[in-house]
PDB file of C-alpha atoms in Angstrom:
ATOM      1  CA  MET A  20     -55.974   0.155 -81.261  1.00 53.00           C
ATOM      2  CA  GLU A  21     -54.070  -2.577 -80.929  1.00 60.00           C
ATOM      3  CA  ILE A  22     -51.739  -3.540 -78.097  1.00 63.00           C
ATOM      4  CA  THR A  23     -49.117  -5.191 -78.901  1.00 65.00           C
ATOM      5  CA  LEU A  24     -46.220  -6.859 -76.717  1.00 69.00           C
ATOM      6  CA  PRO A  25     -43.359  -7.985 -77.766  1.00 81.00           C
ATOM      7  CA  LEU A  26     -41.977 -11.555 -76.357  1.00 81.00           C
ATOM      8  CA  ILE A  27     -38.839 -10.900 -75.165  1.00 83.00           C
ATOM      9  CA  LYS A  28     -39.948  -7.898 -73.152  1.00 83.00           C
ATOM     10  CA  ILE A  29     -42.823  -9.869 -71.737  1.00 83.00           C
ATOM     11  CA  ALA A  30     -40.025 -12.627 -71.444  1.00 83.00           C
ATOM     12  CA  ALA A  31     -37.202  -9.995 -69.641  1.00 85.00           C
ATOM     13  CA  ILE A  32     -40.054  -8.977 -67.219  1.00 87.00           C
ATOM     14  CA  SER A  33     -41.011 -12.228 -65.845  1.00 87.00           C
ATOM     15  CA  LEU A  34     -37.298 -12.834 -65.209  1.00 86.00           C
ATOM     16  CA  ALA A  35     -36.885 -10.359 -63.970  1.00 87.00           C
ATOM     17  CA  THR A  36     -40.010 -11.110 -61.234  1.00 89.00           C
ATOM     18  CA  LEU A  37     -38.415 -14.611 -61.001  1.00 87.00           C
ATOM     19  CA  GLY A  38     -35.154 -13.588 -60.239  1.00 84.00           C
ATOM     20  CA  SER A  39     -35.783 -10.767 -57.555  1.00 85.00           C
ATOM     21  CA  ALA A  40     -37.782 -13.207 -56.038  1.00 84.00           C
ATOM     22  CA  ILE A  41     -35.231 -15.931 -55.784  1.00 88.00           C
ATOM     23  CA  ILE A  42     -32.662 -13.329 -54.379  1.00 86.00           C
ATOM     24  CA  LEU A  43     -35.006 -11.483 -52.195  1.00 88.00           C
ATOM     25  CA  LYS A  44     -37.113 -13.926 -50.728  1.00 89.00           C
ATOM     26  CA  PRO A  45     -34.447 -15.533 -48.813  1.00 90.00           C
ATOM     27  CA  ALA A  46     -32.395 -12.364 -48.354  1.00 90.00           C
ATOM     28  CA  ALA A  47     -35.650 -11.322 -46.256  1.00 90.00           C
ATOM     29  CA  LEU A  48     -36.007 -14.704 -44.607  1.00 92.00           C
ATOM     30  CA  VAL A  49     -32.459 -14.146 -43.208  1.00 93.00           C
ATOM     31  CA  ILE A  50     -32.503 -10.753 -42.055  1.00 95.00           C
ATOM     32  CA  ARG A  51     -36.406 -11.403 -40.223  1.00 94.00           C
ATOM     33  CA  ASP A  52     -34.404 -14.457 -38.659  1.00 94.00           C
ATOM     34  CA  TYR A  53     -31.758 -12.475 -37.583  1.00 95.00           C
ATOM     35  CA  LEU A  54     -33.845  -9.632 -35.898  1.00 96.00           C
ATOM     36  CA  LEU A  55     -36.285 -11.855 -34.722  1.00 95.00           C
ATOM     37  CA  TRP A  56     -33.373 -13.497 -32.533  1.00 94.00           C
ATOM     38  CA  LYS A  57     -31.464  -9.962 -31.927  1.00 96.00           C
ATOM     39  CA  ALA A  58     -35.262  -9.293 -30.153  1.00 95.00           C
ATOM     40  CA  ILE A  59     -35.201 -12.646 -27.573  1.00 95.00           C
ATOM     41  CA  LYS A  60     -31.747 -11.261 -26.514  1.00 94.00           C
ATOM     42  CA  SER A  61     -32.627  -7.808 -25.857  1.00 95.00           C
ATOM     43  CA  TYR A  62     -35.808  -8.894 -24.374  1.00 94.00           C
ATOM     44  CA  LEU A  63     -33.927 -12.236 -22.090  1.00 94.00           C
ATOM     45  CA  LYS A  64     -31.365  -8.954 -21.119  1.00 93.00           C
ATOM     46  CA  ARG A  65     -33.544  -6.012 -20.808  1.00 95.00           C
ATOM     47  CA  SER A  66     -36.109  -8.274 -18.242  1.00 93.00           C
ATOM     48  CA  LYS A  67     -33.446  -9.816 -16.666  1.00 93.00           C
ATOM     49  CA  PHE A  68     -34.411 -13.577 -16.878  1.00 95.00           C
ATOM     50  CA  GLU A  69     -31.267 -14.320 -16.068  1.00 94.00           C
ATOM     51  CA  TYR A  70     -30.831 -12.925 -12.733  1.00 95.00           C
ATOM     52  CA  ARG A  71     -34.436 -14.399 -12.030  1.00 95.00           C
ATOM     53  CA  ALA A  72     -32.976 -18.116 -13.122  1.00 96.00           C
ATOM     54  CA  MET A  73     -30.184 -17.516 -10.861  1.00 96.00           C
ATOM     55  CA  ARG A  74     -32.562 -16.762  -8.225  1.00 96.00           C
ATOM     56  CA  TYR A  75     -34.866 -19.903  -9.500  1.00 96.00           C
ATOM     57  CA  ALA A  76     -31.748 -21.706  -8.931  1.00 95.00           C
ATOM     58  CA  ALA A  77     -30.379 -20.901  -5.637  1.00 94.00           C
ATOM     59  CA  SER A  78     -33.804 -21.108  -3.936  1.00 94.00           C
ATOM     60  CA  ARG A  79     -34.424 -23.856  -5.583  1.00 93.00           C
ATOM     61  CA  ALA A  80     -30.910 -25.632  -4.141  1.00 92.00           C
ATOM     62  CA  ALA A  81     -31.782 -24.062  -1.007  1.00 92.00           C
ATOM     63  CA  PHE A  82     -34.677 -26.615  -1.049  1.00 92.00           C
ATOM     64  CA  LEU A  83     -33.387 -29.379  -1.847  1.00 90.00           C
ATOM     65  CA  GLN A  84     -30.482 -29.025   0.400  1.00 90.00           C
ATOM     66  CA  LEU A  85     -32.773 -28.208   3.493  1.00 88.00           C
ATOM     67  CA  ASN A  86     -34.399 -31.288   2.402  1.00 86.00           C
ATOM     68  CA  ASP A  87     -31.529 -33.449   2.119  1.00 85.00           C
ATOM     69  CA  GLU A  88     -30.701 -32.431   5.429  1.00 83.00           C
ATOM     70  CA  GLY A  89     -33.880 -34.670   7.379  1.00 79.00           C
ATOM     71  CA  GLU A  90     -37.473 -34.859   7.411  1.00 81.00           C
ATOM     72  CA  LEU A  91     -39.312 -32.429  10.459  1.00 80.00           C
ATOM     73  CA  ILE A  92     -40.991 -34.361  12.681  1.00 77.00           C
ATOM     74  CA  ALA A  93     -43.161 -32.970  15.074  1.00 79.00           C
ATOM     75  CA  GLU A  94     -44.873 -35.484  17.724  1.00 78.00           C
ATOM     76  CA  HIS A  95     -47.917 -33.826  19.540  1.00 73.00           C
ATOM     77  CA  ASN A  96     -49.071 -37.129  20.668  1.00 76.00           C
ATOM     78  CA  LYS A  97     -46.752 -36.623  23.281  1.00 72.00           C
ATOM     79  CA  LYS A  98     -47.256 -33.814  26.476  1.00 77.00           C
ATOM     80  CA  PRO A  99     -45.110 -31.699  25.673  1.00 79.00           C
ATOM     81  CA  THR A 100     -45.135 -32.081  22.089  1.00 80.00           C
ATOM     82  CA  ARG A 101     -41.324 -33.090  21.068  1.00 78.00           C
ATOM     83  CA  TYR A 102     -39.487 -31.952  17.500  1.00 78.00           C
ATOM     84  CA  TRP A 103     -36.985 -33.873  15.416  1.00 76.00           C
ATOM     85  CA  LEU A 104     -34.862 -34.215  12.434  1.00 81.00           C
ATOM     86  CA  GLU A 105     -34.734 -37.423  11.400  1.00 79.00           C
ATOM     87  CA  ASP A 106     -33.076 -38.732  14.316  1.00 80.00           C
ATOM     88  CA  GLN A 107     -31.909 -35.821  16.257  1.00 84.00           C
ATOM     89  CA  GLU A 108     -34.773 -34.187  19.031  1.00 83.00           C
ATOM     90  CA  ILE A 109     -34.358 -30.168  18.510  1.00 83.00           C
ATOM     91  CA  SER A 110     -36.372 -27.302  19.986  1.00 84.00           C
ATOM     92  CA  LYS A 111     -38.836 -26.024  19.082  1.00 83.00           C
ATOM     93  CA  GLU A 112     -37.766 -22.828  17.707  1.00 89.00           C
ATOM     94  CA  GLU A 113     -35.270 -24.437  15.286  1.00 88.00           C
ATOM     95  CA  PHE A 114     -38.279 -26.365  14.382  1.00 83.00           C
ATOM     96  CA  ALA A 115     -39.904 -23.396  13.570  1.00 88.00           C
ATOM     97  CA  ARG A 116     -37.112 -21.489  11.656  1.00 90.00           C
ATOM     98  CA  ARG A 117     -36.355 -24.583  10.064  1.00 89.00           C
ATOM     99  CA  LYS A 118     -40.146 -24.878   8.217  1.00 90.00           C
ATOM    100  CA  LYS A 119     -40.190 -21.529   7.860  1.00 93.00           C
ATOM    101  CA  GLU A 120     -36.909 -21.447   5.685  1.00 92.00           C
ATOM    102  CA  ILE A 121     -38.227 -24.888   3.294  1.00 91.00           C
ATOM    103  CA  GLU A 122     -41.085 -22.668   3.065  1.00 93.00           C
ATOM    104  CA  SER A 123     -39.571 -19.765   1.905  1.00 94.00           C
ATOM    105  CA  ALA A 124     -37.607 -21.644  -0.888  1.00 93.00           C
ATOM    106  CA  ARG A 125     -40.268 -23.646  -2.015  1.00 94.00           C
ATOM    107  CA  SER A 126     -42.739 -20.947  -2.402  1.00 96.00           C
ATOM    108  CA  ASP A 127     -39.809 -18.297  -3.912  1.00 95.00           C
ATOM    109  CA  SER A 128     -38.448 -21.459  -6.589  1.00 95.00           C
ATOM    110  CA  LEU A 129     -41.777 -22.190  -7.015  1.00 96.00           C
ATOM    111  CA  GLN A 130     -42.796 -18.561  -8.476  1.00 97.00           C
ATOM    112  CA  LEU A 131     -39.497 -17.819 -10.181  1.00 96.00           C
ATOM    113  CA  LEU A 132     -40.383 -21.423 -11.396  1.00 96.00           C
ATOM    114  CA  LEU A 133     -43.981 -20.177 -12.618  1.00 97.00           C
ATOM    115  CA  LYS A 134     -42.387 -16.988 -14.255  1.00 96.00           C
ATOM    116  CA  ILE A 135     -40.161 -18.614 -15.930  1.00 97.00           C
ATOM    117  CA  ASN A 136     -42.247 -20.949 -17.815  1.00 96.00           C
ATOM    118  CA  LYS A 137     -44.713 -18.541 -18.898  1.00 96.00           C
ATOM    119  CA  GLU A 138     -41.657 -16.615 -21.083  1.00 95.00           C
ATOM    120  CA  LYS A 139     -40.647 -20.094 -22.096  1.00 95.00           C
ATOM    121  CA  ALA A 140     -44.055 -21.057 -23.185  1.00 95.00           C
ATOM    122  CA  ILE A 141     -44.416 -17.461 -25.346  1.00 95.00           C
ATOM    123  CA  ILE A 142     -40.631 -17.354 -26.855  1.00 95.00           C
ATOM    124  CA  GLY A 143     -41.182 -20.866 -27.916  1.00 94.00           C
ATOM    125  CA  SER A 144     -44.561 -20.504 -29.464  1.00 94.00           C
ATOM    126  CA  ILE A 145     -42.655 -17.046 -31.268  1.00 94.00           C
ATOM    127  CA  LEU A 146     -40.354 -19.412 -32.732  1.00 94.00           C
ATOM    128  CA  ARG A 147     -42.289 -22.316 -33.869  1.00 93.00           C
ATOM    129  CA  HIS A 148     -44.254 -19.587 -34.999  1.00 93.00           C
ATOM    130  CA  PHE A 149     -41.386 -18.057 -37.343  1.00 92.00           C
ATOM    131  CA  ASP A 150     -39.999 -21.913 -38.134  1.00 90.00           C
ATOM    132  CA  GLN A 151     -37.121 -21.684 -35.993  1.00 89.00           C
ATOM    133  CA  SER A 152     -35.022 -24.848 -35.443  1.00 82.00           C
ATOM    134  CA  GLU A 153     -33.358 -23.435 -33.307  1.00 83.00           C
ATOM    135  CA  GLY A 154     -34.178 -24.984 -29.622  1.00 87.00           C
ATOM    136  CA  ASN A 155     -35.545 -22.342 -26.902  1.00 92.00           C
ATOM    137  CA  PRO A 156     -32.753 -20.434 -24.910  1.00 94.00           C
ATOM    138  CA  ILE A 157     -34.463 -20.723 -22.250  1.00 94.00           C
ATOM    139  CA  PRO A 158     -34.153 -23.968 -20.706  1.00 94.00           C
ATOM    140  CA  GLU A 159     -30.408 -23.873 -20.916  1.00 94.00           C
ATOM    141  CA  ILE A 160     -29.834 -20.991 -18.884  1.00 94.00           C
ATOM    142  CA  VAL A 161     -31.833 -22.398 -16.373  1.00 94.00           C
ATOM    143  CA  LYS A 162     -30.002 -25.507 -16.624  1.00 94.00           C
ATOM    144  CA  ASP A 163     -26.753 -23.740 -16.720  1.00 94.00           C
ATOM    145  CA  PHE A 164     -27.701 -21.895 -13.493  1.00 93.00           C
ATOM    146  CA  GLU A 165     -28.628 -25.181 -11.616  1.00 92.00           C
ATOM    147  CA  GLU A 166     -25.478 -26.278 -12.412  1.00 92.00           C
ATOM    148  CA  ARG A 167     -23.607 -24.220 -11.096  1.00 92.00           C
ATOM    149  CA  PHE A 168     -25.858 -24.090  -7.860  1.00 88.00           C
ATOM    150  CA  TYR A 169     -26.861 -27.912  -7.325  1.00 80.00           C
ATOM    151  CA  PRO A 170     -24.381 -29.776  -9.691  1.00 74.00           C
ATOM    152  CA  SER A 171     -25.037 -33.314  -8.338  1.00 65.00           C
ATOM    153  CA  ASN A 172     -28.730 -32.468  -9.226  1.00 54.00           C
ATOM    154  CA  ALA A 173     -28.438 -31.585 -12.692  1.00 47.00           C
TER     155      ALA A 173
END
C-alpha cells in the first residue's frame, strides 16, 4: 500500500498553519496583556489600595510636619526634668502628647509602607514575568497622594 500526498496539499496546510500562527499568536498576546492589566486594576480596586496609599501619605505628611515643628528634648540631668520643643519649654503632658503623636504617625506610615512595598514587589514581578514594558502603577499612585498631602516634599 502506497501513501501519496500531493505537494500542493502539504504546501496549503503549511501555509494555513503558518498564517494562523502569525495572526493568532499576536492576538493571543494582546488578549493576555489586556486581561493581565484588567486583573491588576481589579485587584487594586478590590484591595482598597488607593485608600491605603492615601492613609500612608497622610500619616507620612503628619510625621514630617511634626518633625518640622522642632526636636523634642528632655533634660533629665536637672531636677525637675525639663522638656523642650526646640527653644521653647513645654509641659510634661505636652511633651508626652507630641512624642505619642510622632510615634503613632511614624509606626502607621511604616506599617502601611511595608504593605505597599509588598504589593509593589508582587505586581512588579508579575509584570516582569509577562514582559510588560509599562511600569508598575503603584509608585505613581503613592507619589500622587504624597504630592496632595505634602507638596513641598514630593
